[in-house]
Short mmCIF file of C-alpha atoms in Angstrom, two decimals:
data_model
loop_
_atom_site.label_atom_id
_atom_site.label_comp_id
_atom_site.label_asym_id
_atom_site.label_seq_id
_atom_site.Cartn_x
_atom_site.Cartn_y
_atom_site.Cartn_z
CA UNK A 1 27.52 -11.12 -16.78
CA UNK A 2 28.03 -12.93 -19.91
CA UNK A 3 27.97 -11.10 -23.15
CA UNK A 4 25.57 -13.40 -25.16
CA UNK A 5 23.35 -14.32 -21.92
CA UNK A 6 22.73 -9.90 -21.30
CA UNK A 7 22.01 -9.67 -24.87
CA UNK A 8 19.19 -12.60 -24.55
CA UNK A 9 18.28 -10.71 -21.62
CA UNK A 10 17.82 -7.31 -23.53
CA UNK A 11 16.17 -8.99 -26.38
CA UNK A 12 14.23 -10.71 -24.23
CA UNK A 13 12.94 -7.88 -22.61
CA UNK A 14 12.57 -5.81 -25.59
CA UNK A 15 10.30 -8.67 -26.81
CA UNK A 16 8.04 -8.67 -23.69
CA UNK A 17 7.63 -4.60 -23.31
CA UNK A 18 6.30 -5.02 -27.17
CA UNK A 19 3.91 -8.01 -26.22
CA UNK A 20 2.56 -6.02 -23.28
CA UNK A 21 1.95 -2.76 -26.02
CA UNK A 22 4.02 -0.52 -24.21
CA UNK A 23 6.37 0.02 -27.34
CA UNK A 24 5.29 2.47 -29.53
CA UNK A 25 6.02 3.66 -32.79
CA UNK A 26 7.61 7.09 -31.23
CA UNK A 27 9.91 5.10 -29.26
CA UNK A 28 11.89 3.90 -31.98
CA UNK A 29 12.11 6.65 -33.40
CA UNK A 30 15.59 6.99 -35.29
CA UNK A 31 15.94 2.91 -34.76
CA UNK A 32 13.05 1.88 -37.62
CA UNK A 33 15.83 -0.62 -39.06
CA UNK A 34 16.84 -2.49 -35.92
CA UNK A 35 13.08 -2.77 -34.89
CA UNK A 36 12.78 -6.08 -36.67
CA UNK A 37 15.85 -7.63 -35.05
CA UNK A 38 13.97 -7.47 -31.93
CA UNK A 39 9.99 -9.30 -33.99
CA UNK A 40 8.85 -5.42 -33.60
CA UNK A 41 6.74 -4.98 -36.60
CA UNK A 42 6.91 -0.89 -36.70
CA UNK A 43 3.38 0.16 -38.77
CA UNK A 44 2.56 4.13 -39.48
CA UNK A 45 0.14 5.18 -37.50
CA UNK A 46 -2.94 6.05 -39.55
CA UNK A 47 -4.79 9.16 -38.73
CA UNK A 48 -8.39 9.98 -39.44
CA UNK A 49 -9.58 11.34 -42.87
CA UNK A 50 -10.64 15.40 -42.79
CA UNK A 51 -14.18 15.94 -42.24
CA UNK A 52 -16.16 18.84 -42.45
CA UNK A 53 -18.12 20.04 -38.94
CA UNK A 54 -20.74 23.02 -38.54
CA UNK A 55 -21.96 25.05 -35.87
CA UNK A 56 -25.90 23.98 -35.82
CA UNK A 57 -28.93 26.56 -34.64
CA UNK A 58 -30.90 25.65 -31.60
CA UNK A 59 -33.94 24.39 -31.50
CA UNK A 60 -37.67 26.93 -32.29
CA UNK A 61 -37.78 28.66 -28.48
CA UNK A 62 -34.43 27.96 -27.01
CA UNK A 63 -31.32 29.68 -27.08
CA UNK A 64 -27.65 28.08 -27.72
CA UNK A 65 -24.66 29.12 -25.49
CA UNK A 66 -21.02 28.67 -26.84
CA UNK A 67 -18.57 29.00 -24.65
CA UNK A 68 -14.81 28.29 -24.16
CA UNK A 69 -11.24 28.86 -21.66
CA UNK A 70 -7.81 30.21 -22.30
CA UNK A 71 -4.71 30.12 -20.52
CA UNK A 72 -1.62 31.76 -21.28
CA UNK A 73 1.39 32.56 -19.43
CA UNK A 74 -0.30 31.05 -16.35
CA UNK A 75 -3.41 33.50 -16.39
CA UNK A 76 -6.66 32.58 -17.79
CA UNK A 77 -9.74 33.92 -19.47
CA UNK A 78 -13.08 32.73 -21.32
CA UNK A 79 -15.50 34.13 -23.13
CA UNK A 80 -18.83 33.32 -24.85
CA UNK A 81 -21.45 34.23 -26.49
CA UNK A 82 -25.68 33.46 -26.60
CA UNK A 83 -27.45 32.76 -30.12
CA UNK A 84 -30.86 32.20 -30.77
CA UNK A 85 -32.79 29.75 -33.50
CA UNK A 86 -31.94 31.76 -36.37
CA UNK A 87 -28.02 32.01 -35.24
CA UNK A 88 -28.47 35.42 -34.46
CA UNK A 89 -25.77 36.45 -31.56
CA UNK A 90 -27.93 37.99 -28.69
CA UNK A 91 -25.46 39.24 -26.61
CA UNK A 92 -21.40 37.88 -26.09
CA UNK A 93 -19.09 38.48 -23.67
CA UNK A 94 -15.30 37.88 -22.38
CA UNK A 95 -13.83 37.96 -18.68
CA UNK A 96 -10.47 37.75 -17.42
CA UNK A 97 -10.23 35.72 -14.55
CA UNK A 98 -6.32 35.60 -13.14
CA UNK A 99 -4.47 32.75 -12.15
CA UNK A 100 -5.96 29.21 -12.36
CA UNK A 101 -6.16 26.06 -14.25
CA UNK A 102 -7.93 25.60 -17.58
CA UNK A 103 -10.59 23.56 -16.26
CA UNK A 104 -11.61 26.58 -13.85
CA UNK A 105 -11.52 28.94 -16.82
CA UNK A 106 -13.38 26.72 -18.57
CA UNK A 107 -16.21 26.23 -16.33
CA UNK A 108 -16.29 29.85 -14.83
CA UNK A 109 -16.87 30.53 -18.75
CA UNK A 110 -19.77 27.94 -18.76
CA UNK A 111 -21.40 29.62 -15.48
CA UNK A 112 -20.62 33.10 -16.89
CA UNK A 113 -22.66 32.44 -19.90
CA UNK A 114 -25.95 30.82 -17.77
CA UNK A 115 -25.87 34.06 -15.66
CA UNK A 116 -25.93 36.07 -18.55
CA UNK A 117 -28.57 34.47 -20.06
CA UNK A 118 -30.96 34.18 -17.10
CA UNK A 119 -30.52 37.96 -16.24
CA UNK A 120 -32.05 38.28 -19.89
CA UNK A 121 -34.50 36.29 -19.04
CA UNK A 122 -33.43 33.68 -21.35
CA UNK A 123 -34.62 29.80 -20.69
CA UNK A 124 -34.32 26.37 -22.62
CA UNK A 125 -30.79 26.63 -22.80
CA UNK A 126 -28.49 24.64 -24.69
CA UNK A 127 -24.76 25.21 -23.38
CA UNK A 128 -21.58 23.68 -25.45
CA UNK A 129 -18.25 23.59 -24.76
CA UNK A 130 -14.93 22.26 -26.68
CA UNK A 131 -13.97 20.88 -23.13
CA UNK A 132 -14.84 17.06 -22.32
CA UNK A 133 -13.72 17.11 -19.10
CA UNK A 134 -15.70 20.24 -18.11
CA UNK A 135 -18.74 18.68 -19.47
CA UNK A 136 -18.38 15.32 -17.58
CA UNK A 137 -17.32 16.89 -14.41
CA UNK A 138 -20.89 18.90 -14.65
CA UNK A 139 -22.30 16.00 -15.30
CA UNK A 140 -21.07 13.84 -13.15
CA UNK A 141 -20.50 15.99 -10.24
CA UNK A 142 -16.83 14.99 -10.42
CA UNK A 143 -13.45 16.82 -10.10
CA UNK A 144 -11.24 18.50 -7.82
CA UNK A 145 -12.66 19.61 -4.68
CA UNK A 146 -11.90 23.48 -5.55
CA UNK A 147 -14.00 23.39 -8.50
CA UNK A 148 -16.85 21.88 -6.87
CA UNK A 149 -18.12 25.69 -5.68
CA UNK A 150 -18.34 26.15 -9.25
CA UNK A 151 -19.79 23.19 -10.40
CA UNK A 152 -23.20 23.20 -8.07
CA UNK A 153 -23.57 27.02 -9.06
CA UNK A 154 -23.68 25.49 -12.70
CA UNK A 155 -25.71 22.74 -11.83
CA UNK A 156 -28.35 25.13 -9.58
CA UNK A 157 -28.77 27.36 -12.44
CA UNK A 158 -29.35 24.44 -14.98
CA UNK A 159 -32.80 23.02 -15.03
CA UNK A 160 -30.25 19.79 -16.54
CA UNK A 161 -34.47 17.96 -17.36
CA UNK A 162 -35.22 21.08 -19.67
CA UNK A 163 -31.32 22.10 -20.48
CA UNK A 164 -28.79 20.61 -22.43
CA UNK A 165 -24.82 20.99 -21.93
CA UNK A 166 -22.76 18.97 -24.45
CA UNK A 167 -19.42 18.66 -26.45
CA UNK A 168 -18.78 20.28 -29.49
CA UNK A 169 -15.42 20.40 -31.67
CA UNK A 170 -13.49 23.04 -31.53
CA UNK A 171 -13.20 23.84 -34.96
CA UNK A 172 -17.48 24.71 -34.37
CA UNK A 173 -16.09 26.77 -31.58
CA UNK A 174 -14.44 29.45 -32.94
CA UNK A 175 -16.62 32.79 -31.88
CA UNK A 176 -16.16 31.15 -28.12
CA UNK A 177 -12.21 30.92 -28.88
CA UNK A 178 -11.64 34.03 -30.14
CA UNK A 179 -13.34 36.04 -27.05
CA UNK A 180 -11.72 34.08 -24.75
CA UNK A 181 -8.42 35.20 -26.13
CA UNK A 182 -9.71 38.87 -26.12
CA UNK A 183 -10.57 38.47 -22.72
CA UNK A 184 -6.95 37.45 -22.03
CA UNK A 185 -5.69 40.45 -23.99
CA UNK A 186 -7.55 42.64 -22.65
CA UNK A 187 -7.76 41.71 -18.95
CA UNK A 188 -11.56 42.94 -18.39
CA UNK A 189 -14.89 41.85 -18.11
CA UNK A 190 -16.99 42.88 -21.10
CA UNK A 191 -19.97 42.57 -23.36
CA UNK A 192 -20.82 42.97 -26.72
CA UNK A 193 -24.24 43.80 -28.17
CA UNK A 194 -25.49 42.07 -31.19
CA UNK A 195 -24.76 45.60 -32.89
CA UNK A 196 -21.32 46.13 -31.58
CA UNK A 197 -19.90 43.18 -32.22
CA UNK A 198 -16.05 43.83 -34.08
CA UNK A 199 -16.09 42.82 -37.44
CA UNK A 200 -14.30 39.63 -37.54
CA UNK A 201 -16.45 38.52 -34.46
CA UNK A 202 -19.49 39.10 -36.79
CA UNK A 203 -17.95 37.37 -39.29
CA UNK A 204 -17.62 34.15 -37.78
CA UNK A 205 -21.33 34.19 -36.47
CA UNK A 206 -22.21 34.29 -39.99
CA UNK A 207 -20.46 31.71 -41.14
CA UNK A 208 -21.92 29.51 -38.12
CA UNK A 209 -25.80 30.83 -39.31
CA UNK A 210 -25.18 30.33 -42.61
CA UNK A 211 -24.42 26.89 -41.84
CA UNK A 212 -20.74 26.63 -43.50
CA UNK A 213 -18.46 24.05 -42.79
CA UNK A 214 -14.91 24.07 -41.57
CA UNK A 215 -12.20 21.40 -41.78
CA UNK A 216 -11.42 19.05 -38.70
CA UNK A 217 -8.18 16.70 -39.08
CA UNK A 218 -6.33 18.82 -41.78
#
């Protein structure tokens, strides 16, 4: 318990934990100038540029499905909406669907969205979500074991040789977002109508048809 030999010791182990990477720069936070004492070389962390993303149109003779999962205050809700080559909204929709993880809302948005488009009689689907992990665990048939009810509905209903269900950013999610958060507000299950779509809704389809970016990374 000698001074100088528990300050090697600290230093020493100070020295090792940054070797092995498990220093980073938001553990010295307040402690920048003491870093170097220690051979820590503390560098910003750089963050990717802004780039611009768009919402693209579907392919001549399929139909697109954006969809997306809320949770707030423990309770969650999604909400989607089907769009055909032109970008033209076909029909959307919102659901409340109680207490459970963001995953489940998530993929009970995804399934939500295939039902709706097979009872219009809708095929060569393309579905995309903001959600990675939804996407793999369809994919991949992984995930909890009380999702995986959900999953093989999802998987039944998708002809996944003709279909297509991939990532997109959220920022080329935003019609998806913002029914999922009316579906929380509003605590119902509910469809809109090309026609009857509210205005800022209609809006955002627009700017998604009309091909116009928005900013990622700002």
């Amino acid at each position: 318990m000698e001074p100088r030999r528990i300050i090697w010791r600290v230093y020493h182990t100070i020295s090792l934990l940054h070797t092995g990477r498990l220093f980073r720069h938001i553990h010295w936070r307040g402690d920048m100038d003491i870093a170097p004492i220690f051979g820590v070389i503390i560098t910003t962390p750089s963050h990717p540029p802004p780039t611009l993303v768009f919402w693209c149109t579907p392919p001549v003779e399929s139909y697109k499905i954006n969809t997306d999962g809320c949770v707030k205050d423990g309770f969650a809700s999604g909400g989607g909406l089907i769009r055909d080559s032109s970008g033209q909204c076909i029909r959307a929709f919102f659901s409340f669907y109680g207490d459970c993880t963001i995953l489940e809302a998530e993929l009970r948005a995804i399934l939500d969205g295939i039902i709706l488009a097979q009872r219009l009689g809708l095929s060569v689907l393309r579905v995309e979500s903001d959600s990675t992990l939804a996407i793999h665990c369809i994919t991949k048939e992984g995930g909890p074991w009380h999702i995986q009810a959900t999953i093989r509905h999802i998987r039944h209903l998708l002809a996944l040789d003709r279909d297509t269900i991939t990532h997109i950013y959220r920022e080329e999610n935003q019609v998806a977002d913002l029914l999922a958060s009316e579906g929380w507000d509003r605590r119902c299950y509910h469809e809109y109508n090309s026609q009857d779509l509210p205005r800022r809704h209609r809006s955002l389809v627009q700017i998604d048809r009309f091909g116009l970016p928005t900013v990622r990374g700002l």
